[in-house]
Short mmCIF file of C-alpha atoms in Angstrom, two decimals:
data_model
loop_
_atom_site.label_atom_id
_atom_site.label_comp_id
_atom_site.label_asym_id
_atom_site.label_seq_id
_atom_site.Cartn_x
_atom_site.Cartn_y
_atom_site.Cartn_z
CA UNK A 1 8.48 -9.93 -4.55
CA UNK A 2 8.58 -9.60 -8.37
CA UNK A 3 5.58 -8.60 -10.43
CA UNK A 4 4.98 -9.35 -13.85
CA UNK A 5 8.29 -9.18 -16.41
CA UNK A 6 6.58 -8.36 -19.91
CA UNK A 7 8.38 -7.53 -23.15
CA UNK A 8 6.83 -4.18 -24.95
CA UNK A 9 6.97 -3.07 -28.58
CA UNK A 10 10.43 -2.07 -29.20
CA UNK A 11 9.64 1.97 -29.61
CA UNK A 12 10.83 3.94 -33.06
CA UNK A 13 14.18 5.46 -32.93
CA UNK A 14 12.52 8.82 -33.74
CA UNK A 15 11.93 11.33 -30.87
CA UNK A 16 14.86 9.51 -29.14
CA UNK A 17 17.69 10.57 -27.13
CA UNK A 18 20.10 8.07 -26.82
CA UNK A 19 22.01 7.82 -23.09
CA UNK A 20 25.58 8.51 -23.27
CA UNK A 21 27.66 5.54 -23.29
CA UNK A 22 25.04 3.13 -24.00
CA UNK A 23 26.19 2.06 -27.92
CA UNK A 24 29.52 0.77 -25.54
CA UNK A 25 27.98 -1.22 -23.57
CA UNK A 26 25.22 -2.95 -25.68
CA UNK A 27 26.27 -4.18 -28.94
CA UNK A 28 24.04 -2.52 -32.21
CA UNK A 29 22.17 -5.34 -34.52
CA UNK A 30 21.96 -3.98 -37.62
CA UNK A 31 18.28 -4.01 -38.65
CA UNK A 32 18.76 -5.59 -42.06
CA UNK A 33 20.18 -8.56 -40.31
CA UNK A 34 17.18 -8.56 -37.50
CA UNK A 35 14.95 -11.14 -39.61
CA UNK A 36 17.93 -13.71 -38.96
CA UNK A 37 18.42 -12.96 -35.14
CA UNK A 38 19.32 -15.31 -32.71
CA UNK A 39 17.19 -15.06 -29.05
CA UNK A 40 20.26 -13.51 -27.49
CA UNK A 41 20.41 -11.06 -30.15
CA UNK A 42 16.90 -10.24 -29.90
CA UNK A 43 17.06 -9.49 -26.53
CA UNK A 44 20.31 -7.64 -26.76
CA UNK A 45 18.42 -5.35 -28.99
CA UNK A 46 15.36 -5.13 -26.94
CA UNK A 47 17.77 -3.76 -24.32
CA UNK A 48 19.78 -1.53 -26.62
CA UNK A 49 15.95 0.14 -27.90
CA UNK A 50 15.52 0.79 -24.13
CA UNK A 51 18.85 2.46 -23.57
CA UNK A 52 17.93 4.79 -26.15
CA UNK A 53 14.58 5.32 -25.16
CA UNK A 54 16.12 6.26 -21.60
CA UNK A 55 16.25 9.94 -21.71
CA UNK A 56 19.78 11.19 -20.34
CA UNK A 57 18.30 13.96 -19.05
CA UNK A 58 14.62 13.36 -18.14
CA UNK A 59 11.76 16.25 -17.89
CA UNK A 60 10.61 14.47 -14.56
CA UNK A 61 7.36 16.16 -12.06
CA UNK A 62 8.10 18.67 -9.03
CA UNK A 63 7.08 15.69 -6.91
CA UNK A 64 10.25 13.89 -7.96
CA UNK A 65 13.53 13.25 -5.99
CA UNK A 66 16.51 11.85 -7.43
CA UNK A 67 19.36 9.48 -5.59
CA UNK A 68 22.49 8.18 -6.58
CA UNK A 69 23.14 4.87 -5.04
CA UNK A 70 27.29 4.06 -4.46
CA UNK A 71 27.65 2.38 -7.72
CA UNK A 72 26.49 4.97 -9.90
CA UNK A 73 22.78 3.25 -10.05
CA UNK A 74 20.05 6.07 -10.20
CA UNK A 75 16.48 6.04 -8.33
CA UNK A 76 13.84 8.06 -8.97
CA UNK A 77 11.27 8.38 -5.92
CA UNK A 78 7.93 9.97 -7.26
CA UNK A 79 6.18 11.05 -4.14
CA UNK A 80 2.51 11.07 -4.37
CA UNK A 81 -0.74 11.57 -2.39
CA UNK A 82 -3.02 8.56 -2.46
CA UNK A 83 -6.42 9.87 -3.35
CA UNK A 84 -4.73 12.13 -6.04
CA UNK A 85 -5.40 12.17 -10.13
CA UNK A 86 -2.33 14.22 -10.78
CA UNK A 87 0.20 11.66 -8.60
CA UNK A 88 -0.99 9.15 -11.58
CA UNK A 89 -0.08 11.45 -14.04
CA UNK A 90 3.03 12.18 -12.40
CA UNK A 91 4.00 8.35 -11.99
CA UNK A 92 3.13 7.44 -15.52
CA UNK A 93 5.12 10.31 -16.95
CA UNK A 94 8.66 9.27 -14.50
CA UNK A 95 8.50 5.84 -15.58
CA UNK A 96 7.60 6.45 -19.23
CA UNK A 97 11.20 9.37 -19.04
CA UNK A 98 13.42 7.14 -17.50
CA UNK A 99 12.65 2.99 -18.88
CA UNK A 100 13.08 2.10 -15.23
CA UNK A 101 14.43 -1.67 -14.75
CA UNK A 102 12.68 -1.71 -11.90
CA UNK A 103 9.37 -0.38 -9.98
CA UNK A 104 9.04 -0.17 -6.60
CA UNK A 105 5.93 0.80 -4.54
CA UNK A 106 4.97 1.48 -0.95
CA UNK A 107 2.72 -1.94 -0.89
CA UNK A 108 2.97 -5.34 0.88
CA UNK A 109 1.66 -8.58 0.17
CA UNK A 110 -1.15 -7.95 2.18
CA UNK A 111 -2.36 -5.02 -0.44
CA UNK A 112 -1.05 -6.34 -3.39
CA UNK A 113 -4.86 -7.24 -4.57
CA UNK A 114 -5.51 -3.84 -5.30
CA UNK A 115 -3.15 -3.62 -8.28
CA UNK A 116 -5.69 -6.17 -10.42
CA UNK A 117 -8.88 -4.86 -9.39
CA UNK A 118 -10.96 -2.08 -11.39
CA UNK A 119 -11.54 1.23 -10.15
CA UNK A 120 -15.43 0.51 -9.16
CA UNK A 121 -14.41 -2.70 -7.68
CA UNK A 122 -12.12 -0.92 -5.40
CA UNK A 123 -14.68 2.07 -4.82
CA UNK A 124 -17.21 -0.21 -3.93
CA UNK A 125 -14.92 -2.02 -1.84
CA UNK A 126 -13.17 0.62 -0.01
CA UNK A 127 -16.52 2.32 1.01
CA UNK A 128 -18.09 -0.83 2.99
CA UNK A 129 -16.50 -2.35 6.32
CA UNK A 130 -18.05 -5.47 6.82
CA UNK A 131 -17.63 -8.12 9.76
CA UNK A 132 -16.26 -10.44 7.42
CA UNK A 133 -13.32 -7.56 7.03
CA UNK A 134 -13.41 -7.51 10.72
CA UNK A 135 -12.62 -10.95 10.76
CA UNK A 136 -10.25 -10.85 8.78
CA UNK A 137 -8.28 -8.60 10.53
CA UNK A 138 -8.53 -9.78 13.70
CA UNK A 139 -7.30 -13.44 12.06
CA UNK A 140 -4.33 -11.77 10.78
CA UNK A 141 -3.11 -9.33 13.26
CA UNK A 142 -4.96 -10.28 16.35
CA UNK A 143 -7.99 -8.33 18.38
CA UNK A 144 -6.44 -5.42 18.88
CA UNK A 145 -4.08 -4.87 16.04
CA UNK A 146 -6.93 -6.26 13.91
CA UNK A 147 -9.63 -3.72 15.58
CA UNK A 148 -6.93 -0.58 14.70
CA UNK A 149 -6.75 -1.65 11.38
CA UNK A 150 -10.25 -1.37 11.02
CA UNK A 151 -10.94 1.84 12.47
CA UNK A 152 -7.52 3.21 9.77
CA UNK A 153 -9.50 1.74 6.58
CA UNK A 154 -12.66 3.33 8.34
CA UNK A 155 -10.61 6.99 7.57
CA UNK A 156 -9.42 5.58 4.66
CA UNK A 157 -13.09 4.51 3.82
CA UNK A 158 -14.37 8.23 5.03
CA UNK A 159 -12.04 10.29 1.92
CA UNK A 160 -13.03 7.45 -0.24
CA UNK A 161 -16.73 8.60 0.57
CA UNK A 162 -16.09 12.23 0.35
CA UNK A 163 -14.23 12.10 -3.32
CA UNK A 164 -15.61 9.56 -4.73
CA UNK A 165 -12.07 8.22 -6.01
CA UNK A 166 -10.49 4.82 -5.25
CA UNK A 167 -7.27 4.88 -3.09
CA UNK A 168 -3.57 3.43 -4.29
CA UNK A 169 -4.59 4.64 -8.02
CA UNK A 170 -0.78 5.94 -8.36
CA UNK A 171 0.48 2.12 -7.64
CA UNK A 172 -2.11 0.64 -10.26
CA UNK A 173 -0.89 2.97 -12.88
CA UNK A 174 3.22 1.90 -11.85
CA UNK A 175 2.16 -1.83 -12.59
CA UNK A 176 0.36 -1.18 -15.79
CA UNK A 177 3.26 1.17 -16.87
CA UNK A 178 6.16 -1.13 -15.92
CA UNK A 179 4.46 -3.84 -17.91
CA UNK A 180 5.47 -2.10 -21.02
CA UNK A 181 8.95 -1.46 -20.00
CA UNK A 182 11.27 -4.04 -21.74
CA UNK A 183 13.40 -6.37 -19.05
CA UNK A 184 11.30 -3.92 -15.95
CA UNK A 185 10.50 -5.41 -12.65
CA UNK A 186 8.13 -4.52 -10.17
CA UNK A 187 8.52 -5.45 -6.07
CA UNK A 188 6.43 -4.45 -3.64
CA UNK A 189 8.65 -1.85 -0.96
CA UNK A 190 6.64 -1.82 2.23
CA UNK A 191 6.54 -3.84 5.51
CA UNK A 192 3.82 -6.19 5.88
CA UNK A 193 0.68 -4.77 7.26
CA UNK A 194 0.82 -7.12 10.57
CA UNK A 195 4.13 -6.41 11.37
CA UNK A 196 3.56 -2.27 11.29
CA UNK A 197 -0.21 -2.91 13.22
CA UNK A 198 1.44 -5.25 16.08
CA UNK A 199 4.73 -2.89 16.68
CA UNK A 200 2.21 0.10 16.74
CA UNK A 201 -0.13 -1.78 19.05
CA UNK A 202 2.48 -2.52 21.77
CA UNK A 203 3.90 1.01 21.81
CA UNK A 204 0.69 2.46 23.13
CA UNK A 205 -0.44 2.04 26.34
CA UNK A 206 -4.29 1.03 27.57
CA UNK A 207 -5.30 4.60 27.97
CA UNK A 208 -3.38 5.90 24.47
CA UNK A 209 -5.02 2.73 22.42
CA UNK A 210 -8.11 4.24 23.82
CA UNK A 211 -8.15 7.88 22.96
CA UNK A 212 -6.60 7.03 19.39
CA UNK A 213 -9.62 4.94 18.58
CA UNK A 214 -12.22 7.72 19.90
CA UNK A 215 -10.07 10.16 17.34
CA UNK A 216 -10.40 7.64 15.02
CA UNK A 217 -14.23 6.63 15.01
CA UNK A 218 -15.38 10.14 15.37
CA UNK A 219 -13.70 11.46 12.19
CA UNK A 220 -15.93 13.41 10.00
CA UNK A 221 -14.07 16.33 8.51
CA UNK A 222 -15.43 16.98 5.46
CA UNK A 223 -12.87 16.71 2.31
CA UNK A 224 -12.82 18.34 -1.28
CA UNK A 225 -10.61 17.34 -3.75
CA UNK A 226 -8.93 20.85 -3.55
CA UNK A 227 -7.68 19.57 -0.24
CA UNK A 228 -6.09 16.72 -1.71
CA UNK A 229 -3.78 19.11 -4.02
CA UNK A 230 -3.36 21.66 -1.35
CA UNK A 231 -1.51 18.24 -0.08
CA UNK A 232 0.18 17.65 -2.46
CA UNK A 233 3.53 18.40 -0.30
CA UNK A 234 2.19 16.08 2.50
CA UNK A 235 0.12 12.99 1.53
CA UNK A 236 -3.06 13.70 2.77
CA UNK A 237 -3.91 10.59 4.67
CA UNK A 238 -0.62 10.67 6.27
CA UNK A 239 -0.87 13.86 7.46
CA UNK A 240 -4.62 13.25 8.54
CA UNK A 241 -2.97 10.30 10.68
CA UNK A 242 -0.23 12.98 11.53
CA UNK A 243 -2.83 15.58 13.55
CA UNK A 244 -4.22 12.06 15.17
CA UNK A 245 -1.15 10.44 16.33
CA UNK A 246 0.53 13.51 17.08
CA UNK A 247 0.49 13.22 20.89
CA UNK A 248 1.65 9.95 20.35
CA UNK A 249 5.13 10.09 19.51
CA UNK A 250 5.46 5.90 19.24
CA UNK A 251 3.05 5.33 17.44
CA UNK A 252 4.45 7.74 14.70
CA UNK A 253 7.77 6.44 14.95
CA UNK A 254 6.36 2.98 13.94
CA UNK A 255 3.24 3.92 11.31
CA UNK A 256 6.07 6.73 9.72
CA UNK A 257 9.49 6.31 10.86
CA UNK A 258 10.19 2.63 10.62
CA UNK A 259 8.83 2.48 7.25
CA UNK A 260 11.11 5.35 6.35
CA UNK A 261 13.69 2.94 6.68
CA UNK A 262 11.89 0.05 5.42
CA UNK A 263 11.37 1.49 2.20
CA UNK A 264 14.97 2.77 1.84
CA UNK A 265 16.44 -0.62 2.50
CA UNK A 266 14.20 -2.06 -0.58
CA UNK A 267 15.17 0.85 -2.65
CA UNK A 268 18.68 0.62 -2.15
CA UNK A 269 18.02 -3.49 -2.82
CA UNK A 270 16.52 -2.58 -5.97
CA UNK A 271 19.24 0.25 -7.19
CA UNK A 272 22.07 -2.91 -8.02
CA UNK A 273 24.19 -2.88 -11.26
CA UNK A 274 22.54 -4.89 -14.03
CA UNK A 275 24.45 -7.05 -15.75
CA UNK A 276 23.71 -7.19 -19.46
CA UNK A 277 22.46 -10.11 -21.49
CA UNK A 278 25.68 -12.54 -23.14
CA UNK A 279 25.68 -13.67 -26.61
CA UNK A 280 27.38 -16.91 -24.76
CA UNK A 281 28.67 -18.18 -22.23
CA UNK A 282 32.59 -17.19 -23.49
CA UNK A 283 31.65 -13.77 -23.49
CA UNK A 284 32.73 -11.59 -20.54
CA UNK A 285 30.24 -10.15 -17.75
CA UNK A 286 29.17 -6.14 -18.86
CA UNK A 287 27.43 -4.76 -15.97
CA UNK A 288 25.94 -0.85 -16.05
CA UNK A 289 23.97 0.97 -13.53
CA UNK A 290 20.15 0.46 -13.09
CA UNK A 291 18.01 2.78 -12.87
CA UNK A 292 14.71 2.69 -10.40
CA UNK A 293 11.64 3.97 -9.39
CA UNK A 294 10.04 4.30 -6.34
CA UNK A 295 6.19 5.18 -5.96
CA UNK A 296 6.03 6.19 -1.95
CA UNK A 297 3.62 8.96 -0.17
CA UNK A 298 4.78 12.17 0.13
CA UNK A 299 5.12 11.91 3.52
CA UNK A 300 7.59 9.08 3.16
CA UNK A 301 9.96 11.24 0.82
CA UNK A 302 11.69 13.15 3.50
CA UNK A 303 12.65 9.80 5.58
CA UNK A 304 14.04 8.04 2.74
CA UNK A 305 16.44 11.11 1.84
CA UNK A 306 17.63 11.15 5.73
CA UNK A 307 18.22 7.20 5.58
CA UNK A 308 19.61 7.24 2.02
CA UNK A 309 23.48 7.24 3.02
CA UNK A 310 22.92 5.73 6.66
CA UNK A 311 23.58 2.15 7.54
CA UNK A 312 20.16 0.41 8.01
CA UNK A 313 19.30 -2.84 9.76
CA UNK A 314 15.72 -3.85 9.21
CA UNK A 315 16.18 -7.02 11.57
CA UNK A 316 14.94 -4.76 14.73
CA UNK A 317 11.60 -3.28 12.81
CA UNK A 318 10.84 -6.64 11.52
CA UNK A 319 10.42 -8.09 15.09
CA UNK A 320 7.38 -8.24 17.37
CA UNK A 321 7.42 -7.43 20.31
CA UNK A 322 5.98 -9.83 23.08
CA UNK A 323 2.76 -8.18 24.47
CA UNK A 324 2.71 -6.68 27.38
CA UNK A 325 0.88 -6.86 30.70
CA UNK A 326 -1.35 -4.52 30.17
CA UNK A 327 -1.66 -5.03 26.71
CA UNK A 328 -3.13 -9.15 27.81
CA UNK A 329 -5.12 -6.85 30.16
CA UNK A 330 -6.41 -4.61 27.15
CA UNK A 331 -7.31 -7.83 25.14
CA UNK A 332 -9.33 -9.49 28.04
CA UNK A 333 -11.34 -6.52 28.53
CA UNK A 334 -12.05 -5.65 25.16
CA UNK A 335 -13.17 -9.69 24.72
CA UNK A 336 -14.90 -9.47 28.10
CA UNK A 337 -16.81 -6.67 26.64
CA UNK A 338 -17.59 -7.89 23.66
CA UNK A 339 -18.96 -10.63 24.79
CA UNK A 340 -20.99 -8.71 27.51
CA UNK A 341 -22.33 -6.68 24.74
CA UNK A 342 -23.67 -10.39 22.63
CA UNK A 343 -25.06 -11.30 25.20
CA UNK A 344 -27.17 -8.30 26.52
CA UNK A 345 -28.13 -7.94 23.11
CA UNK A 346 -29.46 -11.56 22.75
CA UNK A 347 -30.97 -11.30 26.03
CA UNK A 348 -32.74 -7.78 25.32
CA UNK A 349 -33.55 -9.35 21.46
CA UNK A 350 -35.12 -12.28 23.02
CA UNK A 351 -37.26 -10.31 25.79
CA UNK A 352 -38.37 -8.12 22.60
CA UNK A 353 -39.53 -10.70 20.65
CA UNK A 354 -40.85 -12.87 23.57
CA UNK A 355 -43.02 -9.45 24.20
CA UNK A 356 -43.66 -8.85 20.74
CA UNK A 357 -45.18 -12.73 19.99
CA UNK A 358 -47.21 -12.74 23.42
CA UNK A 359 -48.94 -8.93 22.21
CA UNK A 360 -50.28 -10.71 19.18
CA UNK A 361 -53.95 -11.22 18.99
CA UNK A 362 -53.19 -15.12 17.65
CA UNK A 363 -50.87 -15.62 20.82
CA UNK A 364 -54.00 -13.97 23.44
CA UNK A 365 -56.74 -16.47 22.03
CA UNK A 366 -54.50 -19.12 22.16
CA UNK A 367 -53.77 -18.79 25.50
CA UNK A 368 -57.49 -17.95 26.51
CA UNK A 369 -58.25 -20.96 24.89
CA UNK A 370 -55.86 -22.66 26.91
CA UNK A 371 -56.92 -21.10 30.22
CA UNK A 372 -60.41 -21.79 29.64
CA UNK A 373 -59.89 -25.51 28.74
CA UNK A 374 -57.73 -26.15 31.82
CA UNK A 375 -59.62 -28.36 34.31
CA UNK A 376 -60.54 -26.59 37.57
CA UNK A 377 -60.50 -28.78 40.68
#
């Protein structure tokens, strides 16, 4: 998926260091002749301002990894931790160094909302689990996948609470800044949400799917934003799901290790030659090197650098497995119980307020009334 494709300012030539070999591949326009430009030439210039905007050797954050893709094409992975203020600074700084052509960051479809909304919006948002999220959940990834989800953006909801800061602030601040990068795209890198909750689902068994979710709905640690920075190596809310899932060596191989290779396979799909704008159609194809950036958790970093020069099929982590037998047997008793619970709860709500009405003094002259008026035989 592509995100928005703006054209910026083209920035002053002053404070710029021009990347070697770029005045060879992109032809100069002369500025005296730029009030008689033709669209191609305008946009060949465009490019050429952003060539020489790209610094050839960037000052780029500690939290920065660079790889070289086979054709010479250059990627910049910025890891971050999610509920961080300095990750933003550190994204905004990479992209603004190196005039990426395109952004990539660890979100799906699914989470792509997050990207428009303002910061209280999300707050607000990210502090309240409501049935209709419930719902929602369930709709899209099914009763249990959609209850596991739930109880995730419940620890996701409980640092939210404790900081007081809005998560995925470092992927807002890559789609504002590659919106004023000339000819930049933006895709979203990560493996739908469903797919990652269903494989994670059927690796556990009845028992494991049980003690995860008592981890998960007793969580109350409390967290400082000192914490977060200590972190700064380790995403925090990965490695808070890291101590959980620990014992459960599946489950971390599908949550951590399957996007590893997800998000490698969109990098390398991003890091392709880029061929250069033609003045027409007669002119011959000039392609160069691209340059991208990736915005991933920390936790992620390690993963992509072990997959970077592997061969990678994403066909096998894309599927879903059938469930299981005792996964149908999981589902049935957690509907089974659910339903239990409605309806004890209806039946002790309507014994309440039977009780309730009948204790009213209305409700005992009523029926004295009524007792006294019935003929006796």
């Amino acid at each position: 998926m592509e995100g928005e494709e703006e054209q910026g300012q083209p920035p002053q030539e002053a404070d710029m260091e021009p990347v070697v070999g770029a005045s060879e591949v992109v032809p100069r326009v002369l500025s005296g002749e730029s009030q008689n430009l033709s669209d191609a030439d305008a946009l060949t210039l465009l490019l050429e301002m952003k060539l020489r905007r790209r610094r050839e050797r960037p000052s780029l954050p500690r939290t920065v990894t660079e790889l070289v893709a086979e054709d010479g094409s250059r990627v910049y992975v910025v890891g971050t931790a999610h509920f961080s203020d300095d990750s933003k600074k550190d994204v905004v700084k990479t992209i603004r160094e190196v005039q990426p052509d395109v952004v990539v960051v660890e979100l799906c479809q699914y989470r792509v909302s997050m990207l428009k909304m303002d910061e209280s919006t999300l707050l607000q948002e990210a502090k309240e689990l409501s049935l209709e999220k419930l719902q929602q959940a369930v709709r899209q990834n099914g009763v249990m996948s959609g209850l596991m989800q739930m109880l995730l953006l419940k620890v996701s909801a409980h640092i939210t609470e404790q900081l007081g800061m809005a998560p995925g602030g470092e992927f807002r601040e890559a789609f504002k800044e590659a919106s004023k990068v000339p000819f930049c795209k933006f895709h979203l890198g990560d493996r739908p949400i469903p797919v990652t909750f269903k494989r994670a689902i059927a690796a556990l068994s009845f028992w494991q799917k049980v003690k995860l979710a008592w981890g998960l709905c007793f969580l109350s640690d409390p967290i400082s934003k000192d914490d977060v920075e200590r972190c700064k190596q380790k995403d925090l809310l990965e490695q808070m799901m890291a101590e959980m899932i620990g014992e459960f060596p599946d489950l971390h191989r599908t949550i951590v290790s399957e996007r590893d290779v997800y998000l490698t396979y969109m990098l390398r799909q991003a890091a392709r030659r880029l061929e250069l704008p033609r003045s027409s159609d007669a002119e011959p194809r000039k392609c160069v090197p691209s340059v991208v950036v990736g915005v991933v958790g920390m936790g992620h970093v390690p993963g992509i650098e072990k997959n970077w020069t592997t061969d990678l099929n994403i066909q096998e982590i894309m599927t879903v497995p059938p469930p299981s037998i005792s996964g149908r047997v999981s589902r049935l008793a957690v509907k089974a119980a659910f339903l239990g619970l409605l309806g004890y709860g209806l039946y002790w709500m309507g014994r309440r307020a039977t009780s309730l009405v009948l204790s009213l003094p209305v409700t005992q002259y009523c029926l004295q009334r009524a007792s006294t008026a019935r003929p006796h035989k």
